[in-house]
Amino acid sequence: MLNFSNTKFLYSAIDKNIKHDKSQIAFMGRSNVGKSSLINDLCQNKHLSKISSKPGKTRLINFFEVSSKIYLVDLPGYGFAKISKKTRQGFSEMIENYLLQNPSAVLVVVLLDIRHLPTEEDKQLIEWLNFQGVLYQVVFTKCDKIAPPKLKAHAEKNLASFPLISNPSYLLYSIKDKKARKNLTQILKKKMEDGIN
Ligand code: GTP
Ligand code: MG
């Protein structure tokens, strides 16, 4: 079983100076979608990655060591309106450069807010991952904000916005739901075993 309970913060970096000596699970999605919260929930450590109710909290690529074989990687969110266009471009460049250094070592968890239709940037990310052949898993966040009987319909409507999605399987997640955490751990374990090196 993948065990995240001893995960430790290692270092923050820009896209250069990154070590690709382990397999990596990287969390991507728009600003404020819940990437850092999900990492903390998965590892059951509220102090691991900094979260904020304001978008744009994570500005660097943060590496956490799960074990001698695996890193978790928290990335800056995209689509943050308050930063300049130039900085925003820097953000997506950072994400792209990070991934392109060693795409076969990375499993990407794409986070989408269950309440909102995907943005152009969400679509671009999925298309780009498909194009590069990067393994990914879609996770809908903040599912506690939608009444349970409506969750499936929301998820499917949101997914229908991705014309080229290669893997329509998704997970409904909430940091308030223990079962979701267990399910995600299982999925990540299976994908790591099957896919990346
Ligand atoms: P950036 O670092 O800015 O890209 O944001 P992020 O994607 O890391 O989001 P972060 O984890 O900082 O969370 C943003 C806000 O969403 C915080 O106020 C969290 O408490 C809230 N949040 C995250 N996950 C959940 C969830 O499952 N349910 C609810 N209700 N709120 C959540
Ligand atoms: Mg963050």
Coordinates of C-alpha atoms and ligand atoms in Angstrom, one line a residue:
M1 CA 0.0 0.0 0.0
L2 CA 1.2 3.5 -0.8
N3 CA 1.6 5.2 2.5
F4 CA 1.7 9.0 2.6
S5 CA 1.9 9.4 6.4
N6 CA 5.6 10.0 6.6
T7 CA 5.7 12.5 3.7
K8 CA 8.1 15.4 4.2
F9 CA 8.7 18.7 2.6
L10 CA 11.9 18.6 0.6
Y11 CA 12.4 21.8 -1.4
S12 CA 10.8 24.5 -3.6
A13 CA 12.2 25.1 -7.0
I14 CA 11.5 26.7 -10.4
D15 CA 11.5 24.4 -13.3
K16 CA 15.3 24.3 -13.5
N17 CA 17.3 22.6 -10.8
I18 CA 14.7 19.8 -10.3
K19 CA 15.8 16.3 -9.5
H20 CA 14.1 13.6 -11.4
D21 CA 15.5 10.7 -9.5
K22 CA 12.2 9.3 -8.3
S23 CA 8.7 8.7 -9.7
Q24 CA 6.4 11.7 -9.1
I25 CA 2.7 12.4 -8.5
A26 CA 2.1 16.0 -9.6
F27 CA -1.0 18.0 -8.8
M28 CA -2.3 20.4 -11.4
G29 CA -5.3 22.6 -11.8
R30 CA -6.5 26.2 -11.7
S31 CA -5.7 28.4 -8.8
N32 CA -7.7 27.7 -5.6
V33 CA -9.1 24.4 -6.9
G34 CA -7.6 22.6 -3.8
K35 CA -4.3 21.2 -4.8
S36 CA -2.4 22.0 -1.6
S37 CA -5.4 21.0 0.5
L38 CA -5.6 17.6 -1.3
I39 CA -1.9 16.9 -0.7
N40 CA -2.3 17.8 3.0
D41 CA -5.4 15.6 3.2
L42 CA -3.7 12.7 1.5
C43 CA -0.8 12.9 3.9
Q44 CA -3.0 13.7 6.9
N45 CA -0.7 16.7 7.7
K46 CA -2.3 20.1 7.8
H47 CA 1.0 21.9 7.9
L48 CA 2.7 20.2 4.9
S49 CA 1.7 22.5 2.1
K50 CA 0.4 26.1 2.5
I51 CA -3.2 26.6 1.7
S52 CA -5.2 29.8 1.3
S53 CA -8.8 30.9 0.6
K54 CA -7.2 33.4 -1.8
P55 CA -6.0 32.1 -5.2
G56 CA -2.3 32.3 -6.1
K57 CA -0.9 30.8 -2.9
T58 CA 1.5 28.3 -4.4
R59 CA 4.1 30.1 -6.5
L60 CA 6.9 27.6 -6.9
I61 CA 7.1 23.9 -7.6
N62 CA 7.2 22.2 -4.2
F63 CA 8.6 18.7 -3.7
F64 CA 7.6 16.4 -0.9
E65 CA 9.2 13.0 -0.3
V66 CA 6.8 10.1 0.2
S67 CA 9.4 7.4 0.3
S68 CA 12.7 6.4 -1.2
K69 CA 10.9 5.9 -4.5
I70 CA 8.2 8.6 -4.7
Y71 CA 7.8 12.4 -4.7
L72 CA 4.5 14.4 -4.5
V73 CA 4.7 17.6 -6.4
D74 CA 2.6 20.7 -5.7
L75 CA 2.5 23.1 -8.5
P76 CA 1.3 26.7 -8.9
G77 CA -2.3 27.0 -10.1
Y78 CA -3.1 28.5 -13.5
G79 CA -5.7 31.1 -14.4
F80 CA -5.1 33.4 -11.5
A81 CA -6.6 36.8 -12.7
K82 CA -4.6 39.1 -10.4
I83 CA -1.2 38.3 -11.7
S84 CA 0.2 40.0 -14.8
K85 CA 0.0 38.2 -18.2
K86 CA 3.8 37.9 -18.2
T87 CA 3.9 36.2 -14.8
R88 CA 1.0 34.0 -15.8
Q89 CA 2.9 32.8 -18.9
G90 CA 5.8 32.1 -16.6
F91 CA 3.6 29.9 -14.6
S92 CA 2.4 27.7 -17.5
E93 CA 5.9 27.6 -18.8
M94 CA 7.1 26.4 -15.4
I95 CA 4.5 23.6 -15.5
E96 CA 5.4 22.6 -19.1
N97 CA 9.1 22.7 -18.5
Y98 CA 8.8 20.7 -15.4
L99 CA 6.8 18.0 -17.1
L100 CA 8.8 17.9 -20.3
Q101 CA 12.0 17.1 -18.4
N102 CA 10.9 13.6 -17.7
P103 CA 7.3 13.0 -18.7
S104 CA 7.4 9.2 -18.2
A105 CA 8.3 9.6 -14.5
V106 CA 5.2 11.7 -13.8
L107 CA 1.6 10.8 -13.0
V108 CA -0.5 14.0 -13.1
V109 CA -3.6 14.4 -11.0
V110 CA -5.8 17.0 -12.8
L111 CA -8.0 18.7 -10.3
L112 CA -11.3 20.3 -11.4
D113 CA -13.8 22.1 -9.2
I114 CA -17.0 20.1 -9.3
R115 CA -19.1 23.3 -9.2
H116 CA -17.7 24.9 -12.3
L117 CA -17.4 24.0 -16.0
P118 CA -13.8 23.6 -17.1
T119 CA -12.0 26.7 -18.3
E120 CA -10.0 27.0 -21.6
E121 CA -6.9 26.4 -19.5
D122 CA -8.3 23.2 -18.1
K123 CA -9.0 22.0 -21.6
Q124 CA -5.6 23.0 -22.8
L125 CA -4.0 21.1 -20.0
I126 CA -5.9 17.9 -20.8
E127 CA -5.2 18.2 -24.5
W128 CA -1.5 18.8 -23.8
L129 CA -1.3 15.8 -21.5
N130 CA -3.0 13.6 -24.1
F131 CA -0.6 14.9 -26.8
Q132 CA 2.5 14.3 -24.7
G133 CA 1.2 10.9 -23.6
V134 CA 1.5 11.7 -20.0
L135 CA -0.5 9.5 -17.6
Y136 CA -3.1 11.4 -15.7
Q137 CA -6.1 11.0 -13.4
V138 CA -9.1 13.5 -13.2
V139 CA -10.2 14.4 -9.7
F140 CA -13.2 16.6 -8.9
T141 CA -12.6 18.7 -5.8
K142 CA -15.0 20.3 -3.2
C143 CA -17.7 17.7 -3.7
D144 CA -19.0 18.5 -0.2
K145 CA -20.4 21.7 -1.8
I146 CA -22.9 19.8 -4.1
A147 CA -25.8 17.7 -2.9
P148 CA -24.8 14.0 -3.2
P149 CA -27.6 13.0 -5.6
K150 CA -26.4 15.7 -8.1
L151 CA -22.7 14.8 -8.0
K152 CA -22.7 12.3 -10.9
A153 CA -24.6 14.6 -13.2
H154 CA -22.2 17.5 -12.4
A155 CA -19.2 15.4 -13.0
E156 CA -20.4 14.1 -16.3
K157 CA -21.5 17.4 -17.6
N158 CA -18.1 18.9 -16.8
L159 CA -16.3 16.0 -18.4
A160 CA -18.4 16.3 -21.6
S161 CA -16.5 19.6 -22.1
F162 CA -13.4 17.8 -23.0
P163 CA -13.6 16.6 -26.5
L164 CA -10.4 14.6 -26.5
I165 CA -10.3 13.1 -23.1
S166 CA -8.6 9.7 -23.3
N167 CA -9.5 8.5 -19.9
P168 CA -12.9 9.5 -18.7
S169 CA -12.6 7.8 -15.3
Y170 CA -12.8 10.3 -12.5
L171 CA -12.9 10.5 -8.7
L172 CA -15.2 12.6 -6.6
Y173 CA -13.1 14.2 -3.8
S174 CA -13.6 16.2 -0.7
I175 CA -11.2 16.9 2.1
K176 CA -14.1 16.1 4.4
D177 CA -14.6 12.6 3.1
K178 CA -12.3 9.8 4.4
K179 CA -13.5 7.3 1.8
A180 CA -12.5 9.6 -1.0
R181 CA -9.0 9.7 0.4
K182 CA -8.8 5.9 0.6
N183 CA -10.1 5.6 -3.0
L184 CA -7.6 8.1 -4.3
T185 CA -4.7 6.3 -2.6
Q186 CA -5.8 3.1 -4.2
I187 CA -6.1 4.6 -7.7
L188 CA -2.7 6.3 -7.4
K189 CA -1.1 3.0 -6.2
K190 CA -2.5 1.2 -9.2
K191 CA -1.5 3.8 -11.7
M192 CA 2.0 4.0 -10.3
E193 CA 2.4 0.2 -10.6
D194 CA 0.9 0.1 -14.1
G195 CA 2.3 3.2 -15.7
I196 CA 5.3 5.2 -14.8
N197 CA 8.9 4.5 -14.1
Ligands
GTP1 P1 -3.1 27.8 -5.4 O1 -2.0 27.4 -4.5 O2 -3.5 29.2 -5.2 O3 -3.0 27.4 -6.8 O4 -4.5 27.0 -4.8 P2 -4.7 25.5 -4.4 O5 -5.2 24.8 -5.6 O6 -3.5 24.9 -3.8 O7 -5.9 25.6 -3.4 P3 -5.8 25.4 -1.8 O8 -5.5 24.0 -1.4 O9 -5.0 26.5 -1.2 O10 -7.4 25.6 -1.4 C1 -8.1 26.8 -1.8 C2 -9.3 26.9 -0.9 O11 -10.3 25.8 -1.1 C3 -9.1 26.9 0.6 O12 -9.9 27.8 1.3 C4 -9.5 25.5 1.0 O13 -9.9 25.4 2.4 C5 -10.6 25.2 0.1 N1 -10.8 23.7 -0.2 C6 -9.9 22.9 -0.7 N2 -10.5 21.6 -0.8 C7 -11.7 21.7 -0.3 C8 -12.8 20.7 -0.2 O14 -12.7 19.5 -0.5 N3 -14.0 21.2 0.3 C9 -14.2 22.5 0.7 N4 -15.4 22.9 1.1 N5 -13.2 23.4 0.6 C10 -12.0 23.0 0.1
MG2 MG -1.5 25.6 -3.6

